[in-house]
PDB file of C-alpha atoms in Angstrom:
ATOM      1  CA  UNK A1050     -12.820  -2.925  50.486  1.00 65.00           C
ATOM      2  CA  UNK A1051     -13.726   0.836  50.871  1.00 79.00           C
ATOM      3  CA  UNK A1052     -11.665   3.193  51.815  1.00 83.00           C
ATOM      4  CA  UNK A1053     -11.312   4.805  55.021  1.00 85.00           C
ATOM      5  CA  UNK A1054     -13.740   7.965  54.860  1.00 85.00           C
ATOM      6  CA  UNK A1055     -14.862  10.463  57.462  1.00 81.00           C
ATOM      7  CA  UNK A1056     -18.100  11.371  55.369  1.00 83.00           C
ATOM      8  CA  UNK A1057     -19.838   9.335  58.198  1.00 83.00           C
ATOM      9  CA  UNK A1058     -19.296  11.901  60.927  1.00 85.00           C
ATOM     10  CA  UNK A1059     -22.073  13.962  58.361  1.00 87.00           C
ATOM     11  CA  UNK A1060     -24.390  11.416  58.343  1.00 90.00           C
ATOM     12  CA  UNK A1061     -27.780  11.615  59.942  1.00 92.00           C
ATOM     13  CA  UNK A1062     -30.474   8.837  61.109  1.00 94.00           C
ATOM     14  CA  UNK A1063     -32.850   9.803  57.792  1.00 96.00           C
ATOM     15  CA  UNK A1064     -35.838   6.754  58.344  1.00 96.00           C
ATOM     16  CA  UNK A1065     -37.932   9.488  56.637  1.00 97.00           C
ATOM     17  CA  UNK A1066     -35.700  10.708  54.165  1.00 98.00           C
ATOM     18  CA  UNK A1067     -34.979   7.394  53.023  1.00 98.00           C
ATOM     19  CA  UNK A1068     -38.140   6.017  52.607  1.00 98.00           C
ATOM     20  CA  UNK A1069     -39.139   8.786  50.210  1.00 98.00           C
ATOM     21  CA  UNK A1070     -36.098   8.192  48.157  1.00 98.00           C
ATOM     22  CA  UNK A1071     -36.979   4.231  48.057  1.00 98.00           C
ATOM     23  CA  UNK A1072     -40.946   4.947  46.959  1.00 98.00           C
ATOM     24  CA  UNK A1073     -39.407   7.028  43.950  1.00 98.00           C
ATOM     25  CA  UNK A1074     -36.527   5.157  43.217  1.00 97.00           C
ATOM     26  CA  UNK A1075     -39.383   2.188  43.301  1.00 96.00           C
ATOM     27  CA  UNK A1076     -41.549   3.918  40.926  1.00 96.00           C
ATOM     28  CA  UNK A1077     -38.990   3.952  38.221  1.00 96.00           C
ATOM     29  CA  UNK A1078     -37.009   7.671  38.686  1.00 97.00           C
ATOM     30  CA  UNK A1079     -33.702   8.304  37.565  1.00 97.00           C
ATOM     31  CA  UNK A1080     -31.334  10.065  40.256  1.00 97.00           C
ATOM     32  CA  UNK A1081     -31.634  12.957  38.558  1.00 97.00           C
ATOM     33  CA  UNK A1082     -35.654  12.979  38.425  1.00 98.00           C
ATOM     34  CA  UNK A1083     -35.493  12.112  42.659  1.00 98.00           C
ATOM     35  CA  UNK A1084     -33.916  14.723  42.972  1.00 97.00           C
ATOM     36  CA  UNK A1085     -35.415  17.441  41.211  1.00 97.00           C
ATOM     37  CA  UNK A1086     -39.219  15.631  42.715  1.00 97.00           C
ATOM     38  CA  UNK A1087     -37.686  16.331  46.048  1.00 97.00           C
ATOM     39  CA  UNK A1088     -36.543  19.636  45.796  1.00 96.00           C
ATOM     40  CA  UNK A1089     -39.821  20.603  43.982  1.00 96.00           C
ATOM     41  CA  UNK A1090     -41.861  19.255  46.570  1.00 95.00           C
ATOM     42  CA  UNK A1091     -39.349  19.843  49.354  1.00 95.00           C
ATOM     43  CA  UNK A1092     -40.032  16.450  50.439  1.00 96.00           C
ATOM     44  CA  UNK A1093     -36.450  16.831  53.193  1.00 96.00           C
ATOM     45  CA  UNK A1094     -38.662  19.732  55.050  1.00 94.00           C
ATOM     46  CA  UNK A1095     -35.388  21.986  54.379  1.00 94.00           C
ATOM     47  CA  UNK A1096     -34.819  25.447  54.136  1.00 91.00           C
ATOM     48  CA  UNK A1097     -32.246  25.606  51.293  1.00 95.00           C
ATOM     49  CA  UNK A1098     -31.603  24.217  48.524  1.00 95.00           C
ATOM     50  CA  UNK A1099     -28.074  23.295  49.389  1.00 95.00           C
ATOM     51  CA  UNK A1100     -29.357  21.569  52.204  1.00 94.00           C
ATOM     52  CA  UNK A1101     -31.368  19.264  50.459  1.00 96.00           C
ATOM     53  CA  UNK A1102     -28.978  18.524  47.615  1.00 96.00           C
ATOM     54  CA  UNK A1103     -26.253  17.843  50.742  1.00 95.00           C
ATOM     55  CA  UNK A1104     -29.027  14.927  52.434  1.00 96.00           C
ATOM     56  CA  UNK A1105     -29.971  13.878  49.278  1.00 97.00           C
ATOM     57  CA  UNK A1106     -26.193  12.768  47.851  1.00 96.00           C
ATOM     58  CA  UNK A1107     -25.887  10.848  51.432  1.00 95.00           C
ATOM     59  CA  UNK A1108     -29.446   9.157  51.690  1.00 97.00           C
ATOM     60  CA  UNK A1109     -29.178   7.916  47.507  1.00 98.00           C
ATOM     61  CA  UNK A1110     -25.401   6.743  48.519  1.00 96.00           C
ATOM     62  CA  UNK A1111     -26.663   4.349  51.184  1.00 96.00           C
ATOM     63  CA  UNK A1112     -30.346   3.560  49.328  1.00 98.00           C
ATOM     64  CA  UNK A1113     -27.839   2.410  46.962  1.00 97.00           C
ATOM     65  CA  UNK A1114     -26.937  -0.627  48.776  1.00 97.00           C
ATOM     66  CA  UNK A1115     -30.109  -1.822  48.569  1.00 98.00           C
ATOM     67  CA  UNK A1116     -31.486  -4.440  45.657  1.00 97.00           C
ATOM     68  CA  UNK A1117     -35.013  -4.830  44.984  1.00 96.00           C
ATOM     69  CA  UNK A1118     -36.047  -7.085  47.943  1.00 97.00           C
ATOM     70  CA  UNK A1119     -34.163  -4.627  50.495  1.00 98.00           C
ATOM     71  CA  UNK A1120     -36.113  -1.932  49.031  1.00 98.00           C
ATOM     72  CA  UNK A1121     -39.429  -3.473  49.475  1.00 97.00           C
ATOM     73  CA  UNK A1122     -38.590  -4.870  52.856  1.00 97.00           C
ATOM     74  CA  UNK A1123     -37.884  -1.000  53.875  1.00 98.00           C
ATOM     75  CA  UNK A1124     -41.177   0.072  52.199  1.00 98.00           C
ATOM     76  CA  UNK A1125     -43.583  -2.629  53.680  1.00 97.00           C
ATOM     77  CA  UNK A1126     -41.616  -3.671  56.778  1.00 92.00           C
ATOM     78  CA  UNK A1127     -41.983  -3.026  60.313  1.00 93.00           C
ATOM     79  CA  UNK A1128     -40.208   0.320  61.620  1.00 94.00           C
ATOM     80  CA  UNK A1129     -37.844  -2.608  63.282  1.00 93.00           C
ATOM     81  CA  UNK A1130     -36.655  -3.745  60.336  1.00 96.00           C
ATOM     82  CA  UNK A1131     -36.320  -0.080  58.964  1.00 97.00           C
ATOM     83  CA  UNK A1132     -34.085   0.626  61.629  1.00 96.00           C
ATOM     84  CA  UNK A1133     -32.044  -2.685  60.750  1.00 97.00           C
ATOM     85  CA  UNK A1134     -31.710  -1.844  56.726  1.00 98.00           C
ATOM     86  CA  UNK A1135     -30.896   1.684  58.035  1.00 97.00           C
ATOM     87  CA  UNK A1136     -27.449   0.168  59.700  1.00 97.00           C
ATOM     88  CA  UNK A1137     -27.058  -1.673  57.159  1.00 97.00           C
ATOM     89  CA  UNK A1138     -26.843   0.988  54.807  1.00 97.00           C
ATOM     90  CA  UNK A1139     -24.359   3.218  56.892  1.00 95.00           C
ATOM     91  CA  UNK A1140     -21.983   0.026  57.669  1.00 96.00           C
ATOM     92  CA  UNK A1141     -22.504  -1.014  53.885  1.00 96.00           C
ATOM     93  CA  UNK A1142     -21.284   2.683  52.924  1.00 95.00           C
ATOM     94  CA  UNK A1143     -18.282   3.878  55.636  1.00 93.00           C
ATOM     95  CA  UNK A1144     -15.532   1.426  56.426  1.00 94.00           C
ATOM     96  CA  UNK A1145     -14.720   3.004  60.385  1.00 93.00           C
ATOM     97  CA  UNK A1146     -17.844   1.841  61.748  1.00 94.00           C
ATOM     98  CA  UNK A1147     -18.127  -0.777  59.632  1.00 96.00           C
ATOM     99  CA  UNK A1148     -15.015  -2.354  61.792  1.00 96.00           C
ATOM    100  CA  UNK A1149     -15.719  -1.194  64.690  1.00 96.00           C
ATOM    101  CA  UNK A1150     -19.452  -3.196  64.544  1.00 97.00           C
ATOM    102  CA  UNK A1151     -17.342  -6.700  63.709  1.00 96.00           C
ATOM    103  CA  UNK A1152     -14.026  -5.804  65.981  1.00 96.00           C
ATOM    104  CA  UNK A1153     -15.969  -4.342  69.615  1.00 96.00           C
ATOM    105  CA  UNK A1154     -19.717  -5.330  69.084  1.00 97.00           C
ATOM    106  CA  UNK A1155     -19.507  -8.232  67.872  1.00 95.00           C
ATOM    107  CA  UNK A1156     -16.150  -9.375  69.032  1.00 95.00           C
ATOM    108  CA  UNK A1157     -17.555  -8.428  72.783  1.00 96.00           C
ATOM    109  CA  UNK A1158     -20.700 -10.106  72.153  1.00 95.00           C
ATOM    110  CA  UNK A1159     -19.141 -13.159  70.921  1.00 93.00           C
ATOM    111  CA  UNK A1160     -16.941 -13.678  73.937  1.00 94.00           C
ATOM    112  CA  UNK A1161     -19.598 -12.930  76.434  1.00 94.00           C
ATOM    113  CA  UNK A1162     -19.415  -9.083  76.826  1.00 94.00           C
ATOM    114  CA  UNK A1163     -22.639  -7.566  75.638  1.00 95.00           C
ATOM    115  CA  UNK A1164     -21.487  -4.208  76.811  1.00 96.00           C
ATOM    116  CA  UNK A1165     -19.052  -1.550  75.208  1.00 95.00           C
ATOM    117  CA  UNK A1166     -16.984   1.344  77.057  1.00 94.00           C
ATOM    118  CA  UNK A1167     -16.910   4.668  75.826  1.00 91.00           C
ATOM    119  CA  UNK A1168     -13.311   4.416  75.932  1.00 93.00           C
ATOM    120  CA  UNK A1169     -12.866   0.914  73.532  1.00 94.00           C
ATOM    121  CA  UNK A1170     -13.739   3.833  70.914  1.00 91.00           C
ATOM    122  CA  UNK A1171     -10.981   5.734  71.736  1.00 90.00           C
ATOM    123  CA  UNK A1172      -8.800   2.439  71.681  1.00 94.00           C
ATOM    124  CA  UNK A1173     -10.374   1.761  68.878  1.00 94.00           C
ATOM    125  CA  UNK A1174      -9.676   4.822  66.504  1.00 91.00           C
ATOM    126  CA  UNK A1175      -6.171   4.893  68.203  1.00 92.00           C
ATOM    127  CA  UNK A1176      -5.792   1.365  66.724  1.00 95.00           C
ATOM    128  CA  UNK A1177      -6.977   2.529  63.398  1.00 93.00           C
ATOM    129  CA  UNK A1178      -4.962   5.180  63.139  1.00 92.00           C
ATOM    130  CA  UNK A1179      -1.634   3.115  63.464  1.00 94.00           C
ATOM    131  CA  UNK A1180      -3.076   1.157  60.614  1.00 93.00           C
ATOM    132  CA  UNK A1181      -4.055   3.720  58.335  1.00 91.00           C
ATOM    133  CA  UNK A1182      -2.324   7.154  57.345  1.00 91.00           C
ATOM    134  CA  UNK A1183      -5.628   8.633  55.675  1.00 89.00           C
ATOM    135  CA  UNK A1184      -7.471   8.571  59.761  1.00 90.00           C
ATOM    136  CA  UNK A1185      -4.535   9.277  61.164  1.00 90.00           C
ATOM    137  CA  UNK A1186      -4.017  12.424  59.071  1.00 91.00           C
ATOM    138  CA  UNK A1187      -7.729  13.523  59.797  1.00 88.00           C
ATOM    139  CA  UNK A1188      -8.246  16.761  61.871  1.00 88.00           C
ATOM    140  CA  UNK A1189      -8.673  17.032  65.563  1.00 86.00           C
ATOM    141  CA  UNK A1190     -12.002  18.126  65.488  1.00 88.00           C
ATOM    142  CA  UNK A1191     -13.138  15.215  63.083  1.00 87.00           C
ATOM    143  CA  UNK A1192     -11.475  12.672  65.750  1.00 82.00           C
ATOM    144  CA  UNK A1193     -13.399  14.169  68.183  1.00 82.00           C
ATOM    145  CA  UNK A1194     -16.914  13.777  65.945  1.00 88.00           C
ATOM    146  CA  UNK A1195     -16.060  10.315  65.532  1.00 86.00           C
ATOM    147  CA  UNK A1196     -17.534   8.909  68.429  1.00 84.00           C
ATOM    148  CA  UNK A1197     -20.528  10.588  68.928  1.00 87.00           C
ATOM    149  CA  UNK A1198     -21.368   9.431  64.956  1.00 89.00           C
ATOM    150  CA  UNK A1199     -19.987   5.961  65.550  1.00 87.00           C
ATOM    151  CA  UNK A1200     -22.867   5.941  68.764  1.00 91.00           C
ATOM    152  CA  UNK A1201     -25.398   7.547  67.082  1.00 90.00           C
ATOM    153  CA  UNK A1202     -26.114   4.607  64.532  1.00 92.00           C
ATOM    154  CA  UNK A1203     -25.645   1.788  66.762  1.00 96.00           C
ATOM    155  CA  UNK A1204     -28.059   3.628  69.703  1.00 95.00           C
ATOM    156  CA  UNK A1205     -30.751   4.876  67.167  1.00 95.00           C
ATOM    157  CA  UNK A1206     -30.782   1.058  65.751  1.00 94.00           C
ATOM    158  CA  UNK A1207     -31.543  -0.219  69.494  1.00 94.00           C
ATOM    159  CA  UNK A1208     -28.214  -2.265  68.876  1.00 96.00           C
ATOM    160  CA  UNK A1209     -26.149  -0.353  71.945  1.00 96.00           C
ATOM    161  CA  UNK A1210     -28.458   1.150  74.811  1.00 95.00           C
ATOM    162  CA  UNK A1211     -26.906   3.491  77.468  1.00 95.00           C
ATOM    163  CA  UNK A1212     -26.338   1.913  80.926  1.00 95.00           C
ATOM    164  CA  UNK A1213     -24.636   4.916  82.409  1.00 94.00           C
ATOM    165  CA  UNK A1214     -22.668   7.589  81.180  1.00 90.00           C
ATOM    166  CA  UNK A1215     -19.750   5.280  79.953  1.00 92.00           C
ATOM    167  CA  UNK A1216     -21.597   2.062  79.386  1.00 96.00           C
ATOM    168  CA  UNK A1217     -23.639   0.880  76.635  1.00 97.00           C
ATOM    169  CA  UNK A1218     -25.468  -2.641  76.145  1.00 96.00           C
ATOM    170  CA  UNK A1219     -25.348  -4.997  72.766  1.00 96.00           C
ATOM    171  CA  UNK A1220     -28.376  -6.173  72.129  1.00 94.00           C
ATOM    172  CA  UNK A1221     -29.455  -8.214  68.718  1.00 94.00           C
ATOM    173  CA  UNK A1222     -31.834  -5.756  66.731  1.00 93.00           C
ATOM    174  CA  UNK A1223     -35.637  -7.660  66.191  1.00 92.00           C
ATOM    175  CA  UNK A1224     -36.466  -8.014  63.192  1.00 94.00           C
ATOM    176  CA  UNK A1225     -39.606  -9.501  61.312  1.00 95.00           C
ATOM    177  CA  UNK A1226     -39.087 -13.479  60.726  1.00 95.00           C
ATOM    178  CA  UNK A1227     -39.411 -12.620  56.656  1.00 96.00           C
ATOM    179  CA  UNK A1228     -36.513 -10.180  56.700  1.00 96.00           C
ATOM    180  CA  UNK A1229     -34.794 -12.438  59.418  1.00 95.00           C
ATOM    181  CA  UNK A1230     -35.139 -15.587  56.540  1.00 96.00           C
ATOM    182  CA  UNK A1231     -34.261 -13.738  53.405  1.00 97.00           C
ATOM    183  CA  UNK A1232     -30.989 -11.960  55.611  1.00 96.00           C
ATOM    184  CA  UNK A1233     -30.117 -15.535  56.726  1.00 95.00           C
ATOM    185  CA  UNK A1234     -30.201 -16.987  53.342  1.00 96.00           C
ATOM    186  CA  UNK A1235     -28.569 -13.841  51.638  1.00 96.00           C
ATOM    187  CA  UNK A1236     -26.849 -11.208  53.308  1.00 96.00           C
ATOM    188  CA  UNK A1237     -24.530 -12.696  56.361  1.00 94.00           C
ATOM    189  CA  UNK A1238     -23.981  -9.006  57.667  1.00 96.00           C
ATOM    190  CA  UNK A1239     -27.842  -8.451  57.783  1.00 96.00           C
ATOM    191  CA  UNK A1240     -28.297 -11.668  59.466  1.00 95.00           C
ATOM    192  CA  UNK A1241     -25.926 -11.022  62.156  1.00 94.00           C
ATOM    193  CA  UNK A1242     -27.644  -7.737  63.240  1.00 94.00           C
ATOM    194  CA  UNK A1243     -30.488 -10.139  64.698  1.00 90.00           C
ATOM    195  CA  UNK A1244     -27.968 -12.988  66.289  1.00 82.00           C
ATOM    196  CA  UNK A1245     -25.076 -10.975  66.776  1.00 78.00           C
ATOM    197  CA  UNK A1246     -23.862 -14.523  65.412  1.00 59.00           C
ATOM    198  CA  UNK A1247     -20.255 -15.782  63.743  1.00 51.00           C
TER     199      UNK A1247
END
């Protein structure tokens, strides 16, 4: 089980970024060689160099979860299932919204709620941090960044869509039927994405 990290509240959406670390990655790179290609071609679109090295360490972290078949189905797949492998990444990578997708999407979804409050989040990290003495040691501030990180996945995925100001809809994410076959046959958390399912 990972351990309880706020790295995620860093974290950006990066379809782009990812996808160029995938076709070098695919082509046979080391790390190292990514990298120094990016940098040299300043593939990110950054101004520093900081910057880049900063984006790259999170984007290879997450491409990381993905084997060979994830990492074509990113490269050749529809920007639908992009946005699905691009969840999966993030909840594959950073425990807090890992939970929170299986105990308030999911849970909701199951039991006939396909909506979340902005306030189950704050129930939610309350909750967490009476179980763990790492989040409930984190800063103010980074409290206060968890939420709007913990949304920004789950809205940019299509999976939550704002109602109102304090309301946001589960829906299951579409994905092709391929990636839909080889997620139900081999990756239950991938799967569930599309069926929101047990």
């Amino acid at each position: 089980m990972l351990d309880y990290s706020a790295g995620f509240t860093s974290e950006g959406w990066f379809q782009n970024e990812m996808y160029i670390v995938l076709q070098l990655k695919k082509s046979g790179l080391s790390r190292k060689e990514i990298l120094n290609d990016i940098i040299e071609k300043n593939s990110f679109q950054m101004r520093s160099e900081s910057g880049i090295r900063k984006r790259f360490q999170m984007v290879y972290r997450r491409s990381e979860t993905f084997n060979d078949e994830l990492i074509q189905f990113y490269l050749m797949g529809s920007r639908h299932d992009q946005k699905a492998l691009l969840l999966y990444s993030y909840l594959r990578c950073y425990r807090i919204p890992y939970e929170f997708y299986l105990e308030v999407i999911k849970y909701n979804y199951l039991n006939n709620r396909p909506l979340i409050q902005t306030v189950e989040i704050d129930y939610f990290i309350e909750r967490k941090e009476t179980e763990s003495e790492s989040v409930a040691n984190w800063r103010p501030d980074t409290k206060k960044r968890l939420r709007s990180s913990i949304l920004l996945f789950f809205r940019e995925s299509g999976m939550l869509q704002k109602k109102n100001s304090v309301t946001y809809e589960i829906s299951p994410i579409h994905m092709s039927t391929k990636l839909k076959e080889y997620a139900k046959e081999y990756d239950k958390l991938l799967y569930s994405f599309s069926e929101l399912s047990r």
